[in-house]
PDB file of C-alpha atoms in Angstrom:
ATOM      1  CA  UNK A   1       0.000   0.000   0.000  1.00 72.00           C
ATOM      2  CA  UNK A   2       2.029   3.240  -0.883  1.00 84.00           C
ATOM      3  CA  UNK A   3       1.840   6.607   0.912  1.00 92.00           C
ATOM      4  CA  UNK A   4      -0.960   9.228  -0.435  1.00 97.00           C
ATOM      5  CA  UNK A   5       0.378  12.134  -2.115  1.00 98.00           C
ATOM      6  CA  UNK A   6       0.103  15.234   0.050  1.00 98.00           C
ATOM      7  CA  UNK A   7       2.715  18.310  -1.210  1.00 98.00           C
ATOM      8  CA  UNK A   8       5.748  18.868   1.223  1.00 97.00           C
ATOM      9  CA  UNK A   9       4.864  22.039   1.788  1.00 97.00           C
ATOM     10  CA  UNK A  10       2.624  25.106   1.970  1.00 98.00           C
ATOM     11  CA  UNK A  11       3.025  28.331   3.422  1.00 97.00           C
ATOM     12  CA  UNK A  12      -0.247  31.582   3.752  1.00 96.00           C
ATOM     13  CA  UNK A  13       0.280  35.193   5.719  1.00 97.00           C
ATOM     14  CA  UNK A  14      -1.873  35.285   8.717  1.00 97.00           C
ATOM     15  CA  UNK A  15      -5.686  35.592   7.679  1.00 97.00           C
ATOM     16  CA  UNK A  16      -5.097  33.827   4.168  1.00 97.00           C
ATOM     17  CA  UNK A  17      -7.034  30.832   3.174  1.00 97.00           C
ATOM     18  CA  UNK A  18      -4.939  27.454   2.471  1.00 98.00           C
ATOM     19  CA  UNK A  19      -5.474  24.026   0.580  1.00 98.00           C
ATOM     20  CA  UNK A  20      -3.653  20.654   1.070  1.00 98.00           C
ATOM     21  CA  UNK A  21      -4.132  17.909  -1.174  1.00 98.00           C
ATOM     22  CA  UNK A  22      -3.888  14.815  -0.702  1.00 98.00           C
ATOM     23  CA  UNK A  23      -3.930  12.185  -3.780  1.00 98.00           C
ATOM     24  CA  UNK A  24      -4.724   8.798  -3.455  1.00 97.00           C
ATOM     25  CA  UNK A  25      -6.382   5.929  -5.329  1.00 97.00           C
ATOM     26  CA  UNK A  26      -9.658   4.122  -5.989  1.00 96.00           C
ATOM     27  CA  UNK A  27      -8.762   1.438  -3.305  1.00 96.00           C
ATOM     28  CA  UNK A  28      -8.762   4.457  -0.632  1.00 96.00           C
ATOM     29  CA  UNK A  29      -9.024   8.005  -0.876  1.00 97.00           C
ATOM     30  CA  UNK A  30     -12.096   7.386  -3.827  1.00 96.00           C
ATOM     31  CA  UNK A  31     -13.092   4.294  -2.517  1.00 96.00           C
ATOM     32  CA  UNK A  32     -14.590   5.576   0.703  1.00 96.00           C
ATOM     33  CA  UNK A  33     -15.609   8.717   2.557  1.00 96.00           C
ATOM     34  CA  UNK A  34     -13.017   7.656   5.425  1.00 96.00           C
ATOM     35  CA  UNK A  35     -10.151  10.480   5.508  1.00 98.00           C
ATOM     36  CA  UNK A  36      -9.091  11.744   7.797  1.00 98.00           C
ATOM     37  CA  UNK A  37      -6.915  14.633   8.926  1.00 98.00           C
ATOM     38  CA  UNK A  38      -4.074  15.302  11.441  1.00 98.00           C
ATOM     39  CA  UNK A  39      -2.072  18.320  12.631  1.00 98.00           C
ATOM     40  CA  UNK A  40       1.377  17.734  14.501  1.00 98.00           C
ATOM     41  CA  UNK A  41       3.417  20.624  16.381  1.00 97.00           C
ATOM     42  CA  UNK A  42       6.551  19.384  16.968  1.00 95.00           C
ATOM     43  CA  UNK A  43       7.235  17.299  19.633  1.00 93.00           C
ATOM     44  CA  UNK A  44       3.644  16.322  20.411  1.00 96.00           C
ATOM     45  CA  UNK A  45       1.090  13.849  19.153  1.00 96.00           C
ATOM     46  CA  UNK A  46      -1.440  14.170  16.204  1.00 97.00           C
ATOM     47  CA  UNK A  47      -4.433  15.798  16.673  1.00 97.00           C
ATOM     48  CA  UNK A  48      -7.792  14.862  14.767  1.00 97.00           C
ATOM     49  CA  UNK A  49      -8.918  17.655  13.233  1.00 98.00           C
ATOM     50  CA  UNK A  50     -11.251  16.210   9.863  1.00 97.00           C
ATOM     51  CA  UNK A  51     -12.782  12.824  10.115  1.00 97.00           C
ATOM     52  CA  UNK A  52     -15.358  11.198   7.436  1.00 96.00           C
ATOM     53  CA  UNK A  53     -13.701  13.423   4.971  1.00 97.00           C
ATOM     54  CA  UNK A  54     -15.738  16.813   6.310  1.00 97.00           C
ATOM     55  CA  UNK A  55     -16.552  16.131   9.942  1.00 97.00           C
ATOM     56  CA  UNK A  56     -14.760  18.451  12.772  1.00 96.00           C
ATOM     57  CA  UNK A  57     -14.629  16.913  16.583  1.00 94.00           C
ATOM     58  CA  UNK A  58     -16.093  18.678  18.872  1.00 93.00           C
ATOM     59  CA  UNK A  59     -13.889  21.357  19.582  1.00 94.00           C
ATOM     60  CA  UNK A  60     -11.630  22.012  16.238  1.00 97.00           C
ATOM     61  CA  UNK A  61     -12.618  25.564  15.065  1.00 97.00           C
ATOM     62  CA  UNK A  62     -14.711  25.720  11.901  1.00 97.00           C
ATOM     63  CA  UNK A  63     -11.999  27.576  10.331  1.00 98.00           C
ATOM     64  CA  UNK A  64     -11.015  23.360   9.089  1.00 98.00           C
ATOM     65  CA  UNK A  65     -12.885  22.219   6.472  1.00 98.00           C
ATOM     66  CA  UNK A  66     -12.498  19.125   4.344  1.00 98.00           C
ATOM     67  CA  UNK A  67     -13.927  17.751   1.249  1.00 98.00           C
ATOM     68  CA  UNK A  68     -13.404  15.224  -1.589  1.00 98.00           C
ATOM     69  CA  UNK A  69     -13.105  14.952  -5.274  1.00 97.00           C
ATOM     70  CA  UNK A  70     -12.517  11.599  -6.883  1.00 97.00           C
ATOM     71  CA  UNK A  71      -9.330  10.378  -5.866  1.00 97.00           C
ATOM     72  CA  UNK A  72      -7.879  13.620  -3.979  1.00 98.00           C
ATOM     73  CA  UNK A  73      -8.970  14.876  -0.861  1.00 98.00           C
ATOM     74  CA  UNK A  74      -8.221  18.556   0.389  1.00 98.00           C
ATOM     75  CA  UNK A  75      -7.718  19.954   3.905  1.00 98.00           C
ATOM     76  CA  UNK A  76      -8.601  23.614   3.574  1.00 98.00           C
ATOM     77  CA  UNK A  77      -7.914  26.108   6.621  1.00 98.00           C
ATOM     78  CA  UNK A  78      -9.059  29.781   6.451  1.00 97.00           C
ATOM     79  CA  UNK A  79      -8.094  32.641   8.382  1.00 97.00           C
ATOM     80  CA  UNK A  80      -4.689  31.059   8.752  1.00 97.00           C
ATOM     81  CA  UNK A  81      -3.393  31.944  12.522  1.00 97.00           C
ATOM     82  CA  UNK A  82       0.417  31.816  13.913  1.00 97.00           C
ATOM     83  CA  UNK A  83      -0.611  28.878  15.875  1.00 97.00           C
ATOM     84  CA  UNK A  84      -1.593  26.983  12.994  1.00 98.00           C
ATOM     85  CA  UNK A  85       2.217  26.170  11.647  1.00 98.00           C
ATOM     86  CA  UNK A  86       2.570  22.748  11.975  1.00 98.00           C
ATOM     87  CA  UNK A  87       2.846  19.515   9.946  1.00 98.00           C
ATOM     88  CA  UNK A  88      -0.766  17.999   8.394  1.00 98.00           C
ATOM     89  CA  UNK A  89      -1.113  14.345   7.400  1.00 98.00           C
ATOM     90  CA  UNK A  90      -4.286  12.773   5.696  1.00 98.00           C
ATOM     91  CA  UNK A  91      -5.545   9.268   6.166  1.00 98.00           C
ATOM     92  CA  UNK A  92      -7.908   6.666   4.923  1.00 98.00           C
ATOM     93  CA  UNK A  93      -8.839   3.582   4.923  1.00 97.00           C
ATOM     94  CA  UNK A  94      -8.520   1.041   2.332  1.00 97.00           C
ATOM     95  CA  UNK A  95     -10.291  -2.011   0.574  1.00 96.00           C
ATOM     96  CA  UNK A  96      -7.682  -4.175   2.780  1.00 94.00           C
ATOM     97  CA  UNK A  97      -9.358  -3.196   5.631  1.00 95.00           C
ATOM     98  CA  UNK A  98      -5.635  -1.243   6.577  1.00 97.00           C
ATOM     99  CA  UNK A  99      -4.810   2.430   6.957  1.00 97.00           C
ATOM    100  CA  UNK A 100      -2.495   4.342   4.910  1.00 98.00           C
ATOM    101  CA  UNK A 101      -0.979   7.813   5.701  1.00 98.00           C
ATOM    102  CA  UNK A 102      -0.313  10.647   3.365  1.00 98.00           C
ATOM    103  CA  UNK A 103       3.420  11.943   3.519  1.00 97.00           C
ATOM    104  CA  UNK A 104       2.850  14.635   5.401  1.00 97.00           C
ATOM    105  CA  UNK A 105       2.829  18.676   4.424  1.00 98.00           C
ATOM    106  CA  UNK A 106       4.446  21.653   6.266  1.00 98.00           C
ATOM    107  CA  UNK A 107       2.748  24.444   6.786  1.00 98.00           C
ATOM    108  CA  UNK A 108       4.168  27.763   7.815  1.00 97.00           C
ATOM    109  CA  UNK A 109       2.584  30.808   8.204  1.00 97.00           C
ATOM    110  CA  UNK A 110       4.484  33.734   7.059  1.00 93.00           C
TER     111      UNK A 110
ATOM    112  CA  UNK B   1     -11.198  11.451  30.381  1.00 93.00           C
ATOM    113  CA  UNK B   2      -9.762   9.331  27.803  1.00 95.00           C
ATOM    114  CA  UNK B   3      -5.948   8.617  28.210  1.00 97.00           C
ATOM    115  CA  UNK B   4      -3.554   6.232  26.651  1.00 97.00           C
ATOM    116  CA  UNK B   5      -0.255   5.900  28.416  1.00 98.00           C
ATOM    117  CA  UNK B   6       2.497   4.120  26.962  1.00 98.00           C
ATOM    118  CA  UNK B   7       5.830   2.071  28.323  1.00 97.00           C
ATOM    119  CA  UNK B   8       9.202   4.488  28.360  1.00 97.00           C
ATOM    120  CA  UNK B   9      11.772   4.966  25.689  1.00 98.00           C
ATOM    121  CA  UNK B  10      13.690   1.585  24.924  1.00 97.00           C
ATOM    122  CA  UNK B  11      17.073   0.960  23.170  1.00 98.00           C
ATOM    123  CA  UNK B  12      17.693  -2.316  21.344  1.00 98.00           C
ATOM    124  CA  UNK B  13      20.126  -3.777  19.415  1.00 97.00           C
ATOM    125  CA  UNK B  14      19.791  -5.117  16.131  1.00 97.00           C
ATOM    126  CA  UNK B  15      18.013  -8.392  15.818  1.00 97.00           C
ATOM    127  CA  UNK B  16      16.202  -8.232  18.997  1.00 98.00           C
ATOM    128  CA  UNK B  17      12.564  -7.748  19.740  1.00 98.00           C
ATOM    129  CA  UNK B  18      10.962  -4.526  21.694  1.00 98.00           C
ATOM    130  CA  UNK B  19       7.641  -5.119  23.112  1.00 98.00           C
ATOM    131  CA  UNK B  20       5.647  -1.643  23.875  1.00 98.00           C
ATOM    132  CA  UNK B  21       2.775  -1.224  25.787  1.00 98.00           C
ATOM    133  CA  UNK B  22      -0.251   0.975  25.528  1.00 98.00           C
ATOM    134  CA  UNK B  23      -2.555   1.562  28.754  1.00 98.00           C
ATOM    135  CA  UNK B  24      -6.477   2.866  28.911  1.00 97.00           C
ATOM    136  CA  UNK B  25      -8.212   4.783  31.049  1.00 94.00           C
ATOM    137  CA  UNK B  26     -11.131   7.231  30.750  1.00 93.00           C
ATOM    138  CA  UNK B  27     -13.512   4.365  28.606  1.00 93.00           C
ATOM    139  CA  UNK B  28     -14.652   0.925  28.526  1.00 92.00           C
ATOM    140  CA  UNK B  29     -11.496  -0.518  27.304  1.00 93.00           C
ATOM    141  CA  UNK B  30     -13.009  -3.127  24.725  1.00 92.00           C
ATOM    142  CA  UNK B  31     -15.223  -0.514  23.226  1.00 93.00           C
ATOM    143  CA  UNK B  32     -12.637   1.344  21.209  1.00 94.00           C
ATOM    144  CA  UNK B  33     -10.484  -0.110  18.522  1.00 96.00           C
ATOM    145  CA  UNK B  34      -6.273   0.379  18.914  1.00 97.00           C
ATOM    146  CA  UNK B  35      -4.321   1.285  16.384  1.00 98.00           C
ATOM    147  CA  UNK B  36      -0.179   1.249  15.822  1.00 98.00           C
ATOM    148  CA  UNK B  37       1.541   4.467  14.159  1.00 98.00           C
ATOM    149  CA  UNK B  38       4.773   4.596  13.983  1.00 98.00           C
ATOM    150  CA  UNK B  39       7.434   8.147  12.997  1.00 98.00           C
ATOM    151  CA  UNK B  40      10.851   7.879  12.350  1.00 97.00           C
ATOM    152  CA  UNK B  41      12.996  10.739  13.186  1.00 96.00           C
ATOM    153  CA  UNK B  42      12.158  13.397  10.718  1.00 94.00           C
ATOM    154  CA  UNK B  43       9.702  11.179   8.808  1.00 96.00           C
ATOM    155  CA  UNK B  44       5.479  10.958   8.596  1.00 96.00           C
ATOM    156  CA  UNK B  45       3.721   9.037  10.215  1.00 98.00           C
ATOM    157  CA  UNK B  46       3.115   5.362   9.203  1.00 98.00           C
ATOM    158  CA  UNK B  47       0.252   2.693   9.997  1.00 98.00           C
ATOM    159  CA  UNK B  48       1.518  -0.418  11.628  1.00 98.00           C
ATOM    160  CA  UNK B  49      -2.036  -2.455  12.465  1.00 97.00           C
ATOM    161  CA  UNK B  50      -5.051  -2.446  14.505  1.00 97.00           C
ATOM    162  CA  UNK B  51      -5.963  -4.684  17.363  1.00 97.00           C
ATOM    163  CA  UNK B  52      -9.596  -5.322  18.443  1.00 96.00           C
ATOM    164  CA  UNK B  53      -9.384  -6.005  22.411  1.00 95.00           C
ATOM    165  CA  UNK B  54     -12.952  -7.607  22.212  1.00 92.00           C
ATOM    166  CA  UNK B  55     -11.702 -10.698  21.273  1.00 90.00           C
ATOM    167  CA  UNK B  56      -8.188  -9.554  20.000  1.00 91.00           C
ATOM    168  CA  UNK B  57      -8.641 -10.085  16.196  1.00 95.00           C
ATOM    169  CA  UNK B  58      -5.879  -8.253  14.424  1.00 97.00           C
ATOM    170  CA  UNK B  59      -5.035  -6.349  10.929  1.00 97.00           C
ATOM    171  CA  UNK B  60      -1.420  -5.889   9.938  1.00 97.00           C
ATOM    172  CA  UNK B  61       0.276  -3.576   7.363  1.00 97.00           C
ATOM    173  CA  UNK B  62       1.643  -5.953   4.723  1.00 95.00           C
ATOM    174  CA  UNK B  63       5.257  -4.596   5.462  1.00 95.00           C
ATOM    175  CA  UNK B  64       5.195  -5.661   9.221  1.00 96.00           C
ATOM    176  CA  UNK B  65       3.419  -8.894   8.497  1.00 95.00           C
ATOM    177  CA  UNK B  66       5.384 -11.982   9.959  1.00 95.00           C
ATOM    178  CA  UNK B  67       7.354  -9.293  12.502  1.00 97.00           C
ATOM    179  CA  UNK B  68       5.002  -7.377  14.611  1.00 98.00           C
ATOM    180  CA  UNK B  69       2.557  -9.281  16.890  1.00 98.00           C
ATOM    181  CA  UNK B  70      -0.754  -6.808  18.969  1.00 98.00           C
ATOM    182  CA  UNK B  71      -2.040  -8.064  21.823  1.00 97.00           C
ATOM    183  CA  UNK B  72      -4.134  -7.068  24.259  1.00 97.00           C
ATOM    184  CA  UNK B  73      -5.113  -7.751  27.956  1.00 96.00           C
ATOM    185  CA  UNK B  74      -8.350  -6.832  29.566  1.00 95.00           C
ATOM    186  CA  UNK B  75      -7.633  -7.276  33.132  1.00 95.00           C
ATOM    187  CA  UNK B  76      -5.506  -4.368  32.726  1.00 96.00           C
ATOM    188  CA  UNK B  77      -6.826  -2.689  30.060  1.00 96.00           C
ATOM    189  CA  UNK B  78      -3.292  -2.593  28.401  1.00 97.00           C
ATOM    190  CA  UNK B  79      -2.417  -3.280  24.794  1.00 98.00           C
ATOM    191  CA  UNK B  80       0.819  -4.498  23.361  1.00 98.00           C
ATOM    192  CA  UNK B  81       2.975  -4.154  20.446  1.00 98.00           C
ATOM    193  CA  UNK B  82       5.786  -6.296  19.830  1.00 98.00           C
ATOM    194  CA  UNK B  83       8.192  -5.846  17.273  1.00 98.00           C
ATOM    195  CA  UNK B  84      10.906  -8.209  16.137  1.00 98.00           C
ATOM    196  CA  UNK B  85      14.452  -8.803  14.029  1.00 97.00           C
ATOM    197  CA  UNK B  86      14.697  -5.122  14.547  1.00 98.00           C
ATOM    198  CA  UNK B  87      17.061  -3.404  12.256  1.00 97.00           C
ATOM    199  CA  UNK B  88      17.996   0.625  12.444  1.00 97.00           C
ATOM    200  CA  UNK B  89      15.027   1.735   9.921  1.00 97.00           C
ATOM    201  CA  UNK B  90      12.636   0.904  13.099  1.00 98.00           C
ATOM    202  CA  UNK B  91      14.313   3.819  15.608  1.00 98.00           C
ATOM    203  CA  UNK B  92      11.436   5.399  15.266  1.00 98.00           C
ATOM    204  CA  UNK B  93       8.450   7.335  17.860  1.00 98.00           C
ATOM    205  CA  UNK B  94       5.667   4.188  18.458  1.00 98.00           C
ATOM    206  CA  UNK B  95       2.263   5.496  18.890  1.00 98.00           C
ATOM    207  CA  UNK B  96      -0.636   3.815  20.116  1.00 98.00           C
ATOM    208  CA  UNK B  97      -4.025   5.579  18.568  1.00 97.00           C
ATOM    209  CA  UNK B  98      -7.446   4.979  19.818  1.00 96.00           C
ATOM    210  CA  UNK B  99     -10.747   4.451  17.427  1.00 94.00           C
ATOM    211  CA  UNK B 100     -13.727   5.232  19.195  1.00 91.00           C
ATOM    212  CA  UNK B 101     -15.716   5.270  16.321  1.00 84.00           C
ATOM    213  CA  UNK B 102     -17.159   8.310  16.924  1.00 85.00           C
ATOM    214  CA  UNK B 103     -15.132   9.528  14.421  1.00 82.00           C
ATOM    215  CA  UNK B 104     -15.594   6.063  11.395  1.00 85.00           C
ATOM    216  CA  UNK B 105     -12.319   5.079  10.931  1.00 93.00           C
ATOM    217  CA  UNK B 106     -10.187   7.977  12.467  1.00 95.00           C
ATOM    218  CA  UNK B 107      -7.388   7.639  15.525  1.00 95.00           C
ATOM    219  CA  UNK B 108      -9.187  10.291  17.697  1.00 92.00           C
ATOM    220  CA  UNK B 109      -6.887   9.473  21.338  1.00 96.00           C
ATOM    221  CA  UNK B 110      -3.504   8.885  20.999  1.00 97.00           C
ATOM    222  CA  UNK B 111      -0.975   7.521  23.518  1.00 97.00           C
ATOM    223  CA  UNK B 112       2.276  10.349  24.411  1.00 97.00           C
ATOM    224  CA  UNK B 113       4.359   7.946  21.590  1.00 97.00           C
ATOM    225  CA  UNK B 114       7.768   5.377  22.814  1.00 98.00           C
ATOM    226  CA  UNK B 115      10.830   6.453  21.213  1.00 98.00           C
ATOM    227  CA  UNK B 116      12.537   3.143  20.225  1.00 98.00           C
ATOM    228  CA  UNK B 117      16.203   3.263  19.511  1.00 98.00           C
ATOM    229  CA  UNK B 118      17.792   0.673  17.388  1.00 98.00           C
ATOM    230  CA  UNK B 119      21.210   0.630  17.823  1.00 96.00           C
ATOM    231  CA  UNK B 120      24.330  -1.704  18.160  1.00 94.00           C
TER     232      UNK B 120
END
């Protein structure tokens, strides 16, 4: 199962919008409305921020949003804030009934 | 509230095993799903397997199959990870993720991470 395709990096000024991709293939990202979305400071663990491709947790400000087009799924965050630099992976689950993680994207707010 | 604490930083030489553990609170342990992530230094993250601890059926990643072995034990609520031959492409941060299913199919609690050094 290989890695999904996410950019290395992306970078906004504070109150710009953003867009991560994240490219898979029909036997996960278009196969099922399961990705997911993480943000990672350094040093600490993932957080949850999108779930069922467009779901927030309770808690994650609405300024996350997610959606889906075929095979690529996109993590959008507007507004962009200082404390949102960090590292965003995308997940989803596959017709193995496994997990596979995107490569992860940098984001740093200028 | 939901917590996952994990075992403390081990250092292994190559060819040995490291066996990592993974213990709930906060929830009725065999109610959520347990997942393995692992992050090597500098690296993303990377999907290892899932246990179920009702029952302790188990999915690995195709590149771990044959090495890693979850298990889980409910009279302490503590699941375990054991990984074997290790070589030095494994140092890497071991995470244990919980799936509540609240969120289908997403690691919504995750454990602080065990940083396993593989080293001769």
């Amino acid at each position: 199962q290989s890695a999904l395709t996410q950019p290395a990096s992306v970078s906004g000024s504070p109150g710009q919008s953003i867009t991560i991709s994240c490219t898979g293939t029909s036997s996960d990202v278009g196969g099922y409305n399961y990705v997911s979305w993480y943000q990672q400071h350094p040093g600490k663990a993932p957080k949850l921020m999108i779930y069922d491709v467009s779901k927030r947790p309770s808690g994650v400000s609405n300024r996350f949003s997610g959606s889906k087009s075929g095979n690529t799924a996109s993590l959008t965050i507007s507004g962009l804030q200082a404390e949102d630099e960090a590292d965003y992976y995308c997940s989803s689950y596959t017709s193995s009934s496994t997990w596979v993680f995107g490569g992860g994207t940098k984001l740093t707010v200028l | 509230q939901v917590q996952l604490v994990q075992s403390g930083a081990e250092v292994k030489k190559p060819g040995a095993s490291v066996k990592v553990s993974c213990t709930a609170s906060g929830y009725t342990f065999t109610t959520y799903y347990i997942h393995w992530v692992r992050q090597a230094p500098g690296q993303g993250l990377e999907w290892m397997g899932i246990i179920n601890p009702s029952g302790g059926s188990t999915n690995y990643a195709q590149r771990f199959q044959g090495r890693v072995t979850m298990t889980s034990d409910t009279s302490t609520s503590t699941v375990y990870m054991e990984l074997s031959s290790l070589r030095s492409e494994d140092t890497a941060v071991y995470s244990c993720a919980g799936e509540s299913g609240v969120a289908t199919k997403a690691f919504d609690y995750w454990g602080q991470g065990t940083l396993v050094t593989v080293s001769s």
